[in-house]
Coordinates of C-alpha atoms in Angstrom, one line a residue:
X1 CA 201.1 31.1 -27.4
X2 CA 201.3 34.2 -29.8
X3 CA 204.5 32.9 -31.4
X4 CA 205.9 36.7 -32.9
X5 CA 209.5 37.1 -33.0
X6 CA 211.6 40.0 -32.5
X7 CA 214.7 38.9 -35.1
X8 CA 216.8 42.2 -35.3
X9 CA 216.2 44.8 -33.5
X10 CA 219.6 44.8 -32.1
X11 CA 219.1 46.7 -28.5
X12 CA 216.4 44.6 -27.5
X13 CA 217.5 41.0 -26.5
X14 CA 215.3 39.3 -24.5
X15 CA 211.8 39.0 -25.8
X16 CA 213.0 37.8 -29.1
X17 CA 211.3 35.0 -30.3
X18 CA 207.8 35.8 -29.7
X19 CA 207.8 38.7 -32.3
X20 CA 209.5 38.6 -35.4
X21 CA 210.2 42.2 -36.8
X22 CA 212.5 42.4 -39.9
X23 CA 215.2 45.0 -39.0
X24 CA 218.8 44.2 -39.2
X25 CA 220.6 47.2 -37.1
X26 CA 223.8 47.5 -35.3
X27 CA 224.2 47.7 -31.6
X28 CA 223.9 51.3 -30.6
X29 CA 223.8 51.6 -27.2
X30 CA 223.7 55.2 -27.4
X31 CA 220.2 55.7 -29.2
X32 CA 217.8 57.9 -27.3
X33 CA 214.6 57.1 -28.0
X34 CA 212.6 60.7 -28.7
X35 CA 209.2 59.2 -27.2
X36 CA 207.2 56.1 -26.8
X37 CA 204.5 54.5 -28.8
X38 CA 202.1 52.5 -27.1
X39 CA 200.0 49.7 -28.9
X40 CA 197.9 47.5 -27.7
X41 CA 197.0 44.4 -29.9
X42 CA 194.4 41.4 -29.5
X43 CA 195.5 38.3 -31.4
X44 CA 192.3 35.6 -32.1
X45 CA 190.8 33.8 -34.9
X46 CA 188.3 35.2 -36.7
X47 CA 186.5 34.2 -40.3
X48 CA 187.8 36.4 -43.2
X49 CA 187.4 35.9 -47.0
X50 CA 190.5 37.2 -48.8
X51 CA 190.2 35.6 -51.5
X52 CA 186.3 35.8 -51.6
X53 CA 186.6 32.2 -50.2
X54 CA 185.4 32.1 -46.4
X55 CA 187.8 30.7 -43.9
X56 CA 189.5 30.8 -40.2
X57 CA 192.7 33.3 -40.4
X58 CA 194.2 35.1 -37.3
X59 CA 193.8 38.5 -36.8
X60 CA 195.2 41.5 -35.0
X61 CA 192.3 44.0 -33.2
X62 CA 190.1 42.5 -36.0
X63 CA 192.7 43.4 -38.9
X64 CA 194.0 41.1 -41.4
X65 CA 197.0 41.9 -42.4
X66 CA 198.0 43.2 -38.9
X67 CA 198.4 47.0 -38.3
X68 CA 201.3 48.7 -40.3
X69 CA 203.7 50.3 -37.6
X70 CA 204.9 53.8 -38.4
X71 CA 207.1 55.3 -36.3
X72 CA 209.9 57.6 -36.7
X73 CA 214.2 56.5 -36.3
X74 CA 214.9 57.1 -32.6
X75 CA 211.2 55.9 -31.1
X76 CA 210.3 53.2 -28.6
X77 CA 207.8 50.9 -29.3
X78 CA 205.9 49.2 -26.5
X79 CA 203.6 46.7 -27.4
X80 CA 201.2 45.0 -25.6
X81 CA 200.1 41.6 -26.6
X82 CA 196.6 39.7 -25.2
X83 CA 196.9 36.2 -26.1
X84 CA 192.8 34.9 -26.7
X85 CA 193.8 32.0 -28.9
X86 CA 195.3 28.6 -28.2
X87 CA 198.8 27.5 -30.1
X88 CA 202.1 25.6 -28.8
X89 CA 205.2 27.3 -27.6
X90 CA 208.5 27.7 -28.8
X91 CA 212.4 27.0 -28.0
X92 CA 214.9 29.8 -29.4
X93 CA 214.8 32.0 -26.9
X94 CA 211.9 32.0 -24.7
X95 CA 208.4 30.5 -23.9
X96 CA 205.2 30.6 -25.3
X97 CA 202.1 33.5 -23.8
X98 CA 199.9 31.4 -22.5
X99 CA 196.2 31.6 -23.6
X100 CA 194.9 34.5 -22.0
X101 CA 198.2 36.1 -20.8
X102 CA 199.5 39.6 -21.7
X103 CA 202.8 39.9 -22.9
X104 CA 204.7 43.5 -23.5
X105 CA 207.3 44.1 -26.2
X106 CA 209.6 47.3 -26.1
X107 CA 212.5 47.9 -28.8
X108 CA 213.8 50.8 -29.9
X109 CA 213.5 51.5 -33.8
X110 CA 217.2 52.3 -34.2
X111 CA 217.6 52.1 -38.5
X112 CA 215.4 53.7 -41.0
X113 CA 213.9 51.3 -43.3
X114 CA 211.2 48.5 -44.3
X115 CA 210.4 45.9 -42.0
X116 CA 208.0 43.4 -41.1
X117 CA 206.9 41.1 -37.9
X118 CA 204.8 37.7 -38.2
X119 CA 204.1 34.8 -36.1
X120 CA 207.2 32.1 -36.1
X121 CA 205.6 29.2 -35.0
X122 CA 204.1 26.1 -37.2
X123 CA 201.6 27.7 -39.5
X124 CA 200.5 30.5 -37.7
X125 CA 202.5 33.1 -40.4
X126 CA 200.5 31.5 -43.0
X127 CA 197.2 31.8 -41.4
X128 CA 197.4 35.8 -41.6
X129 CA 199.7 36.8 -38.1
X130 CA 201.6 39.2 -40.0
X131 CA 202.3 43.1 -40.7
X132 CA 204.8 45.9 -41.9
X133 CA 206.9 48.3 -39.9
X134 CA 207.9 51.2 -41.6
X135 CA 210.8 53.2 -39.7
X136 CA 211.1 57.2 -40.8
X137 CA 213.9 59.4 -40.8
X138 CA 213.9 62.2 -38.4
X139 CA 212.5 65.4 -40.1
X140 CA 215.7 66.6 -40.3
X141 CA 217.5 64.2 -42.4
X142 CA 216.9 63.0 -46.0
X143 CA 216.8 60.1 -48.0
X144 CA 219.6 59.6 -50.7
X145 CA 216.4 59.5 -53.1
X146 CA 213.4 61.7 -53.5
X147 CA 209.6 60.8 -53.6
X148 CA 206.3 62.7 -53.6
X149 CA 204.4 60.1 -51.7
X150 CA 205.2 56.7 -50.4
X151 CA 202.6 53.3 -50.2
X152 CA 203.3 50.4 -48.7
X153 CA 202.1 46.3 -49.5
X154 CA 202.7 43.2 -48.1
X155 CA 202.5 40.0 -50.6
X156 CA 201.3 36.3 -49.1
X157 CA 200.4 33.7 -50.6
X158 CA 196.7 32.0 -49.1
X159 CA 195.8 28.6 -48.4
X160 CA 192.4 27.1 -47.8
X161 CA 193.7 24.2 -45.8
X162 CA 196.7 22.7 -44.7
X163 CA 196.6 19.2 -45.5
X164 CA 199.1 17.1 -43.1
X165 CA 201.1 15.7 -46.1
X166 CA 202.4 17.9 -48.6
X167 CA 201.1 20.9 -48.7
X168 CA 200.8 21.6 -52.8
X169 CA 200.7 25.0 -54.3
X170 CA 198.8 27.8 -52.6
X171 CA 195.0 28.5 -53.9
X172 CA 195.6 32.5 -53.8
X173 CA 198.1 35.4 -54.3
X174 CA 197.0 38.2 -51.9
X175 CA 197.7 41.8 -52.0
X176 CA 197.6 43.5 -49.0
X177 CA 195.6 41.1 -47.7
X178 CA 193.2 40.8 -50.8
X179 CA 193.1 38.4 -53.7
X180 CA 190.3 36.2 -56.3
X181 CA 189.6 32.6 -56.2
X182 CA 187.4 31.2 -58.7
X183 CA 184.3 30.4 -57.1
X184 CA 183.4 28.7 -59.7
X185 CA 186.0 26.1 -59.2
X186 CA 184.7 22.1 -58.7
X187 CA 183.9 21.2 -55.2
X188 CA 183.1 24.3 -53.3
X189 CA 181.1 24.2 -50.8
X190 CA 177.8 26.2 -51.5
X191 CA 178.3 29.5 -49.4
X192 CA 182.0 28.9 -48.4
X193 CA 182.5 31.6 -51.5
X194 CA 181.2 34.7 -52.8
X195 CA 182.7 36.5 -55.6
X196 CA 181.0 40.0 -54.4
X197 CA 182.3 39.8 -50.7
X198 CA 184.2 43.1 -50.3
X199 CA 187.0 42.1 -48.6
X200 CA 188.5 40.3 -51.7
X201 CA 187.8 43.3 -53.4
X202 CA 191.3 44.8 -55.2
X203 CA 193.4 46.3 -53.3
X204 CA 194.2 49.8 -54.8
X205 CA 197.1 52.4 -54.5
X206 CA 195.5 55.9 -55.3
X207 CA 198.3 58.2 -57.3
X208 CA 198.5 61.3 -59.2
X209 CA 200.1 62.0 -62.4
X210 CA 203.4 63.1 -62.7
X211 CA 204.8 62.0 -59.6
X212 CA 207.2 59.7 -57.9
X213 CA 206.3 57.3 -56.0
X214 CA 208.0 55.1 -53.1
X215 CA 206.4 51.3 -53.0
X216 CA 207.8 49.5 -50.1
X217 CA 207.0 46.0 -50.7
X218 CA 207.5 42.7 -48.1
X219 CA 207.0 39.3 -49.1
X220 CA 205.7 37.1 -46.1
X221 CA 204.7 33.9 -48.5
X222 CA 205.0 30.6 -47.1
X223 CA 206.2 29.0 -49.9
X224 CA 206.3 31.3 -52.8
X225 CA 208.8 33.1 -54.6
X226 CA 207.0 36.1 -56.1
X227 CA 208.0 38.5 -59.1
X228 CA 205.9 41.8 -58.5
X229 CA 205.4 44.4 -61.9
X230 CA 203.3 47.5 -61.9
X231 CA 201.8 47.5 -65.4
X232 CA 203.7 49.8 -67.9
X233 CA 205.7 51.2 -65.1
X234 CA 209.6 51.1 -64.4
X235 CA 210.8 50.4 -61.3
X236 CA 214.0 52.0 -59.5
X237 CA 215.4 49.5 -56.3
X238 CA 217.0 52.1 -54.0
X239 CA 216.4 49.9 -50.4
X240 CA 216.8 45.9 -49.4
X241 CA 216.2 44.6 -46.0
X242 CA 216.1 48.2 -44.8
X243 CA 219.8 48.8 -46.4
X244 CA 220.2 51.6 -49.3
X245 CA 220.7 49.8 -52.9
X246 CA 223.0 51.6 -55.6
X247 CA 219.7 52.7 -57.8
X248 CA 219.0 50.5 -60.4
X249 CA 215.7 49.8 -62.8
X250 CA 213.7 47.1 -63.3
X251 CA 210.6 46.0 -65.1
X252 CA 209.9 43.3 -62.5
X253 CA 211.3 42.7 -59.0
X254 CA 211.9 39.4 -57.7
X255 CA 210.9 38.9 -53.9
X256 CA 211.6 36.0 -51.6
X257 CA 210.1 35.8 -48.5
X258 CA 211.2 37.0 -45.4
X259 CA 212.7 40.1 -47.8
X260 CA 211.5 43.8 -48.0
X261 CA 212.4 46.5 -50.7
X262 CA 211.5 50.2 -51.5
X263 CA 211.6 50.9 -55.3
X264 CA 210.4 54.6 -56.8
X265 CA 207.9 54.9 -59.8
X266 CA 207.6 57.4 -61.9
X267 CA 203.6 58.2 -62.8
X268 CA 202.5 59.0 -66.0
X269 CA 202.3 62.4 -67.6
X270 CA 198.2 62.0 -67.6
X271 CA 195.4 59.9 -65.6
X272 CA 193.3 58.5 -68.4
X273 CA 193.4 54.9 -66.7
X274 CA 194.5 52.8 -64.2
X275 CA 196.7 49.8 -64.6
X276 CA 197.3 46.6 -63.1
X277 CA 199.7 45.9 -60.2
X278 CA 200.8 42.1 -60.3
X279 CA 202.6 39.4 -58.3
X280 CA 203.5 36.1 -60.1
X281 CA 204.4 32.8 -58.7
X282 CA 208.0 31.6 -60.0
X283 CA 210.9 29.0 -59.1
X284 CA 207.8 26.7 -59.3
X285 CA 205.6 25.4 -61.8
X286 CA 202.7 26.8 -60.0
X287 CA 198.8 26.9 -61.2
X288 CA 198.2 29.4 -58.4
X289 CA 196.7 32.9 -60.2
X290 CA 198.5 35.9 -60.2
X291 CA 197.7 38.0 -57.4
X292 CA 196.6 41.4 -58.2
X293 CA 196.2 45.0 -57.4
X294 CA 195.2 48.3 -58.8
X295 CA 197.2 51.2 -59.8
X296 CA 194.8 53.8 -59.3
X297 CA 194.9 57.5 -61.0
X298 CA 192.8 60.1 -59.5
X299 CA 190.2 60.9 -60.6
X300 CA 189.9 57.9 -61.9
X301 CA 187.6 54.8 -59.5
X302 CA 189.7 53.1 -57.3
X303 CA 188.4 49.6 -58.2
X304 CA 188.3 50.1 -62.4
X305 CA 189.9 47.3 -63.7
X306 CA 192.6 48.6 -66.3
X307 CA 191.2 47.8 -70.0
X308 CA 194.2 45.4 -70.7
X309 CA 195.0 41.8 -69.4
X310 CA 197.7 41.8 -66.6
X311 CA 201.3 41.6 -67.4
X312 CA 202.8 38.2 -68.2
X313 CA 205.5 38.2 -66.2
X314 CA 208.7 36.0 -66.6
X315 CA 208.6 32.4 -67.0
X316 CA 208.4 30.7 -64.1
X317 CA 211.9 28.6 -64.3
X318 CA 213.9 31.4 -65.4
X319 CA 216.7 30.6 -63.0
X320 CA 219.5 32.8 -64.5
X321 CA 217.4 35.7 -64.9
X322 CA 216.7 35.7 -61.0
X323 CA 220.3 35.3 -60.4
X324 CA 221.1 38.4 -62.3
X325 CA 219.2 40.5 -60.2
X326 CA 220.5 38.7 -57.0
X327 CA 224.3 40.0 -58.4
X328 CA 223.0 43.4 -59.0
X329 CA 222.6 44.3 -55.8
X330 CA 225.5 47.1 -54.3
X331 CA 225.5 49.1 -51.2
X332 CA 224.6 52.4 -52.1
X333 CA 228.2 54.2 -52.6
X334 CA 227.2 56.8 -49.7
X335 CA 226.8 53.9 -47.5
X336 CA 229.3 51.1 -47.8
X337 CA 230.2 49.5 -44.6
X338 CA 233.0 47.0 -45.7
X339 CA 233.1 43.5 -44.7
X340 CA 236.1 42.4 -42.5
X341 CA 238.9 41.0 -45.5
X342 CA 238.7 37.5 -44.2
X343 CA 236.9 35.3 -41.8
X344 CA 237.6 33.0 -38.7
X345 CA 235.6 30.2 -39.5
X346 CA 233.8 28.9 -42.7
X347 CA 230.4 26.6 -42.4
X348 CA 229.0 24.6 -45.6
X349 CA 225.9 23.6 -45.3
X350 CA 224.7 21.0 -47.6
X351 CA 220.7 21.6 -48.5
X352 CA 219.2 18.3 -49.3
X353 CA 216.1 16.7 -48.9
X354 CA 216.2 13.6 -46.7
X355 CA 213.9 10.8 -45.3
X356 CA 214.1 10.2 -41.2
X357 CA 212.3 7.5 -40.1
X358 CA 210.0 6.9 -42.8
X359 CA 209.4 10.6 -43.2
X360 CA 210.6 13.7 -45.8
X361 CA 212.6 15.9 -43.9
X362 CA 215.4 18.9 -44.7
X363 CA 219.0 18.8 -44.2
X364 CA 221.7 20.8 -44.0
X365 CA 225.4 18.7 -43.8
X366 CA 222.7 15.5 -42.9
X367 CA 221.1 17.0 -39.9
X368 CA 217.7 17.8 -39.4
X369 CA 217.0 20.5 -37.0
X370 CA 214.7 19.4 -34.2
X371 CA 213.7 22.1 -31.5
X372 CA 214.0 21.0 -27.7
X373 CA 210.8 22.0 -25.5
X374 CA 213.1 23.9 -23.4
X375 CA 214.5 27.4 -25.0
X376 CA 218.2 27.4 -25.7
X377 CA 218.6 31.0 -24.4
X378 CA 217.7 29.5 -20.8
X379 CA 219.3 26.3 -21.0
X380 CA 222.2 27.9 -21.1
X381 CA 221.8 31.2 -19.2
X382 CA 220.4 28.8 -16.7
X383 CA 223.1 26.0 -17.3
X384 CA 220.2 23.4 -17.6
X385 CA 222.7 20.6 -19.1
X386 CA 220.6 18.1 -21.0
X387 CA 217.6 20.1 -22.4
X388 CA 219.2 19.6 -25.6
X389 CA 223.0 18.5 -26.8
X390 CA 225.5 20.7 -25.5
X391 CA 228.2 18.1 -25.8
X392 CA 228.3 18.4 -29.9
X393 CA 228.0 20.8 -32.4
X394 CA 226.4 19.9 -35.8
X395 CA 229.1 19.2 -38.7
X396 CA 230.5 22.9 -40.3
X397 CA 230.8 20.3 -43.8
X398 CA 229.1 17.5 -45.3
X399 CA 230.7 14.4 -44.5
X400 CA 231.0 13.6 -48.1
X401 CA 231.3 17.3 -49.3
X402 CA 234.0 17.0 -52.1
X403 CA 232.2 13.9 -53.6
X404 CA 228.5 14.5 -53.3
X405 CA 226.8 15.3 -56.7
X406 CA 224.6 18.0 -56.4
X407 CA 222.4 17.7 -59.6
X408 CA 221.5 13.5 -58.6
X409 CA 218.9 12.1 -56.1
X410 CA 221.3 11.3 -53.4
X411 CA 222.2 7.3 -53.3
X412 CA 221.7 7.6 -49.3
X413 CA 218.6 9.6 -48.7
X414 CA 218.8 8.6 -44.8
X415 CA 219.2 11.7 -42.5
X416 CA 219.4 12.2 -38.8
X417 CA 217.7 14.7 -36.6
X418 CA 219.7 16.7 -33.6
X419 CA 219.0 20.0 -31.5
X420 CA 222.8 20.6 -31.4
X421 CA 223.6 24.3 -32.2
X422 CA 227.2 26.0 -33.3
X423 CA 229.0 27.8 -30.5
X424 CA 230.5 31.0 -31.9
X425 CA 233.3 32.6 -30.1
X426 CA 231.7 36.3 -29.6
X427 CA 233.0 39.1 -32.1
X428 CA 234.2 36.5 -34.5
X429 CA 233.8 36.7 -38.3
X430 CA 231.2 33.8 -39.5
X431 CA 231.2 32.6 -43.2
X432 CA 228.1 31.0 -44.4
X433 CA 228.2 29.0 -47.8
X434 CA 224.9 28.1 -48.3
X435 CA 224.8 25.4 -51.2
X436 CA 221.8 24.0 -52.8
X437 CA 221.4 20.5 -54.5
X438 CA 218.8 17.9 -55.8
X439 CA 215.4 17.1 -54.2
X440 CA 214.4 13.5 -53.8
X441 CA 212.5 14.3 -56.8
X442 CA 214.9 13.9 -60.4
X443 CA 216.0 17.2 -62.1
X444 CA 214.0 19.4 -59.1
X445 CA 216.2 21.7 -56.9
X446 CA 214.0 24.2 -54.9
X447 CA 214.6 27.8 -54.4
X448 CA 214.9 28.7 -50.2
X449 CA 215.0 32.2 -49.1
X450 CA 217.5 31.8 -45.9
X451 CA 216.7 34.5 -42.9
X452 CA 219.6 35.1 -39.9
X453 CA 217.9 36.3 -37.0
X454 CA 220.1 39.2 -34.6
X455 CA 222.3 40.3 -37.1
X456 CA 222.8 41.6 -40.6
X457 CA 225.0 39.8 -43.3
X458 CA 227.4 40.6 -46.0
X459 CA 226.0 39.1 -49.0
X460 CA 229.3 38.0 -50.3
X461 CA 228.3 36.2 -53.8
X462 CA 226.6 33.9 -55.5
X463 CA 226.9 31.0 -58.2
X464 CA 225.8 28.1 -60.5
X465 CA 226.9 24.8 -60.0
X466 CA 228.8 23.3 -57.1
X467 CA 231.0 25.9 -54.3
X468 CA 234.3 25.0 -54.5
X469 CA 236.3 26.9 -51.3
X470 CA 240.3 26.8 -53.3
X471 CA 238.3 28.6 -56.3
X472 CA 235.5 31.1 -55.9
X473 CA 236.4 33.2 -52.6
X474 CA 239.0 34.9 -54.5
X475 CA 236.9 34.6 -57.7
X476 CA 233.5 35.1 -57.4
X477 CA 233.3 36.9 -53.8
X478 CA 232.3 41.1 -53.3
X479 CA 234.5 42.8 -50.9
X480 CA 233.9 45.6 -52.0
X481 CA 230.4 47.0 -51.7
X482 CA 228.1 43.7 -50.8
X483 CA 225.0 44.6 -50.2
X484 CA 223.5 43.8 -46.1
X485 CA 220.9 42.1 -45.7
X486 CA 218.7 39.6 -43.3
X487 CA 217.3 37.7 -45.9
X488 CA 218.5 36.5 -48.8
X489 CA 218.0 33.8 -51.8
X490 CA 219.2 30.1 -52.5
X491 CA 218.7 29.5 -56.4
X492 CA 218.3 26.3 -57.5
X493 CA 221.6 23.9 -58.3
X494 CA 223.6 27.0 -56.7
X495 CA 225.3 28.3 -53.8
X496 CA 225.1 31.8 -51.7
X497 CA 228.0 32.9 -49.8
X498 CA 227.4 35.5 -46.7
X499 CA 229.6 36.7 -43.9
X500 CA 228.7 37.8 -40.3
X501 CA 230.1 39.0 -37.3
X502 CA 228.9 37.2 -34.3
X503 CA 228.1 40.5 -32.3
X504 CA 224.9 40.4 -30.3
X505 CA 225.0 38.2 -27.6
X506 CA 222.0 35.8 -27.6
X507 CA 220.7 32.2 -29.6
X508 CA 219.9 33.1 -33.1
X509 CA 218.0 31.1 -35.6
X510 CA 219.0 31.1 -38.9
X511 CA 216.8 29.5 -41.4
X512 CA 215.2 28.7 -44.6
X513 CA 211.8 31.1 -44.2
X514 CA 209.6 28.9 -45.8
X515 CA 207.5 27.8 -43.2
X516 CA 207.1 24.4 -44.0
X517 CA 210.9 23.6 -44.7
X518 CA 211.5 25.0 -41.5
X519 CA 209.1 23.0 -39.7
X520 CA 210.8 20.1 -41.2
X521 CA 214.2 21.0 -39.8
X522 CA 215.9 22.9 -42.5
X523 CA 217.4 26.0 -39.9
X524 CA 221.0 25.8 -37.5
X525 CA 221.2 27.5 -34.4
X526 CA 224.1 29.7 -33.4
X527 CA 225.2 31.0 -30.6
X528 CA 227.6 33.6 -28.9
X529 CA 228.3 35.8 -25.7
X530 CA 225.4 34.1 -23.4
X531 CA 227.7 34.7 -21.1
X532 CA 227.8 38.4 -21.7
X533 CA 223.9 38.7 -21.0
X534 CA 222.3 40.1 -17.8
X535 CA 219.6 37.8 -15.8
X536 CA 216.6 36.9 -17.7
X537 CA 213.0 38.1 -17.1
X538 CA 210.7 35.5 -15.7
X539 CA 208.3 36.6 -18.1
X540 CA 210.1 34.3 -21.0
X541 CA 210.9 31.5 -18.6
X542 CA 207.8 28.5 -17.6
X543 CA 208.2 25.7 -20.2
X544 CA 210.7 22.9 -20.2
X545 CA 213.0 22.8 -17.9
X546 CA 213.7 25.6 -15.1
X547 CA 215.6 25.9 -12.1
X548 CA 212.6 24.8 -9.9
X549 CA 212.0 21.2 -11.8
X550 CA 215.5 20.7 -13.2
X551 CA 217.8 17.7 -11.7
X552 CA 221.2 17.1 -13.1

């Protein structure tokens, strides 16, 4: 199976799991697309050296990252995938493309903006499956900002191997795709690394003086939160998630993953040098290198190193710093799309860190997110009772909520697994209190970057210490110009509040985008107007159960 997955792209329901591209857009039936792009894309494994260290990563028609989309607002996209690797399949929405099999994706690119698509299935993301999308606005219509030139780079963070217990920190930032691990480090294999291989060269962003420049940056890490800086350079935010941002500087941007952002530079007056672009690890106590880049000025060599040491960056366990951006987020005041005043149903979920049978596992309200073999989407287009549990829905609040203390190793860490999903009535208004608490480790509370699949959320607040529902809704919420996003940040010891309306009719995934909290259940499922969609393609149907083998 290729496991992509189409998360947003709001008038394209069907092939949804198998590519994940990062847009967030409302249902607009009425979108003409002006004309059709056609791409055609072989996924394998091949040996790169990102990091000057020699290993297997997947690649797209031989390119690691993946091909950048560009397209223009309004255009079809119809992309053709060739399977000609082995992987397993997965259970949102549809099946897996068989080795060897062709598989087509069309959506329309309805919303201006920075996206990205990657693999969605066990490690495949963080073996390289991954690219940008960058959607234009028609020649005709402008941008609430001006640029000279725009660049765009994706930030991952590299592994050499994935052990099968945990996974520790990541060897390597990468760049684009490029990054340097000490060859000299103990126990290298001779010839696994060379420090002159070109394809860990820098990578380099070529600009001239006294211009400004649009950056649009994604972060596709599996594990690490990132804070990107650009050497002596301000930076303006002016788009999140592909929604416009009330302008506002800063020296360094915090990124999660799963997010994207444009921010505008200003270049200096002259090109005597070049200066360092740099992504540090934070939220974790991390011995992984900074990843870095070049800020090229013509005529200056692309690949001079700047004559100064990197920046330093914040400190890694700045906690309040990171929440401080997080707040400063606004809608743009052009484009404010108010949230509904109030909701029709509130969910809690509890993040904690649990052991199920003998093994670590995530949580949310003591559940553990296991995926049944046979997609939801046609278990219940289909009415296939029993490929997973229709008969309960997971708890909408911790059992032991108003007691539970959030900055203590829980007393019980036992847990329980389920593939039960919340039933949303359609068109209803969803709030999601995300609150975070105390691994099993003492005085360690992990950061998670929580993605919603189908839809775009209100970011409705955020805070330290423990939610408390009487209190901070009329306290601490924004009703009046939240940001939208599809991705957005769980600090430690705090809680995130977002509201959604349950408006495209499908199974949606909605879950923490580190890949390896997700693979160990930390995600809910919701779903709303099954009912509502046409017939499925056959082309998503073949694992599990179907009509053919099912028996009630």
């Amino acid at each position: 199976m290729v496991e992509f997955n189409l998360a947003n792209f709001r008038n394209f329901i069907f092939l949804i799991s198998t590519l994940l591209v990062y847009v967030a857009i409302s249902f607009s039936p009425q979108v003409v697309a002006i004309r059709t792009q056609q791409l055609k894309w072989d996924v394998r494994y091949d040996h790169r050296s990102p990091d000057c260290y020699k290993k297997v990563a997947i690649t797209i028609n031989g390119e690691f990252p993946g091909p950048t989309i560009t397209a223009f607002e309004g255009e079809t996209v119809s992309v053709e995938i060739t399977n000609i690797w082995v992987d397993g399949t997965e259970s949102i929405t549809q099946c897996a493309i068989q080795p060897g099999d062709k598989f087509v994706y069309e959506f329309v690119l309805d919303r201006a903006g920075t996206y990205m698509y990657h693999a969605h299935y066990g490690m495949q993301m963080g073996t390289g499956l991954y690219g940008m999308i960058l959607v234009k606005l028609p020649l005709e219509v402008s941008e609430p900002f001006l640029y000279n030139f725009e660049h765009h780079i994706l930030l991952t963070d590299w592994y050499h191997k994935i052990p099968m217990v945990w996974v520790g920190e990541p060897e390597s930032i990468l760049i684009h795709g490029r990054g340097k691990f000490n060859c000299s480090t103990p126990g290298i294999v001779h010839g696994l690394c060379n420090a002159t291989n070109p394809q860990c060269s820098p990578h380099s962003i070529t600009v001239k003086p006294n211009q400004i420049i649009r950056l649009r940056i994604g972060s596709l890490t599996t594990l690490s939160t990132l804070s990107f800086e650009i050497e002596d350079h301000v930076m303006i935010v002016v788009e999140a998630d592909g929604s416009y941002v009330q302008p506002f500087e800063t020296k360094h941007l915090y990124i999660y993953s799963g997010e994207t952002y444009s921010v505008l530079i200003k270049t200096k007056p002259s090109s005597l040098r070049n200066y360092w672009i740099s992504a540090k690890v934070v939220s974790r106590e991390s011995q992984t290198p900074k990843g870095l880049a070049i800020l090229n000025y013509s005529p200056n060599p692309p690949l001079q190193n700047p004559p100064t040491n990197p920046p330093y960056g914040p400190l890694w366990n700045d906690t309040k710093d990171r929440i401080i951006q997080s707040r400063q987020y606004r809608a743009h005041i052009d484009y404010i799309v108010p949230p509904p005043k109030t909701s029709d149903k509130v969910i809690i979920l509890l993040n904690t860190q649990n052991k199920v049978n003998g093994g670590v596992r995530w949580s949310l309200n003591n559940v553990s997110l296991n995926l049944p073999h046979t997609p939801y989407l046609i278990a219940l287009k289909e009415n296939l009772t029993n490929a997973f549990d229709d008969k309960t829905s997971p708890p909408e609040i911790h059992p032991d909520y108003e007691n539970y203390d959030i900055y203590s190793v829980a007393k019980n860490k036992e847990a329980t697994t389920s593939n039960a999903i919340y039933r949303l009535k359609f068109n209803s208004v969803v709030d999601v209190i995300l609150q975070n608490t105390n691994t099993m480790t003492k005085n360690v509370s992990e950061t998670h970057p929580w993605h919603l699949h189908g839809h775009d959320f209100w970011v409705l607040g955020y805070g330290e210490g423990k939610f408390d529902l009487s209190r901070d809704p009329a306290e601490n919420y924004n009703l009046k110009n939240p940001i939208m996003k599809n991705t957005v940040a769980l600090h430690p010891y705090g809680w995130t509040a977002l509201r959604f309306r349950a408006d495209n009719p499908g199974v949606w995934v909605f879950h923490c985008h580190i890949e390896y909290h997700y693979a160990l259940g930390m995600a809910v499922v919701f779903e709303s107007g099954v009912d509502q969609l046409p017939e499925l393609p056959n082309s998503i149907k073949g694992c599990g159960l179907t009509k053919g083998n099912y028996k009630p």
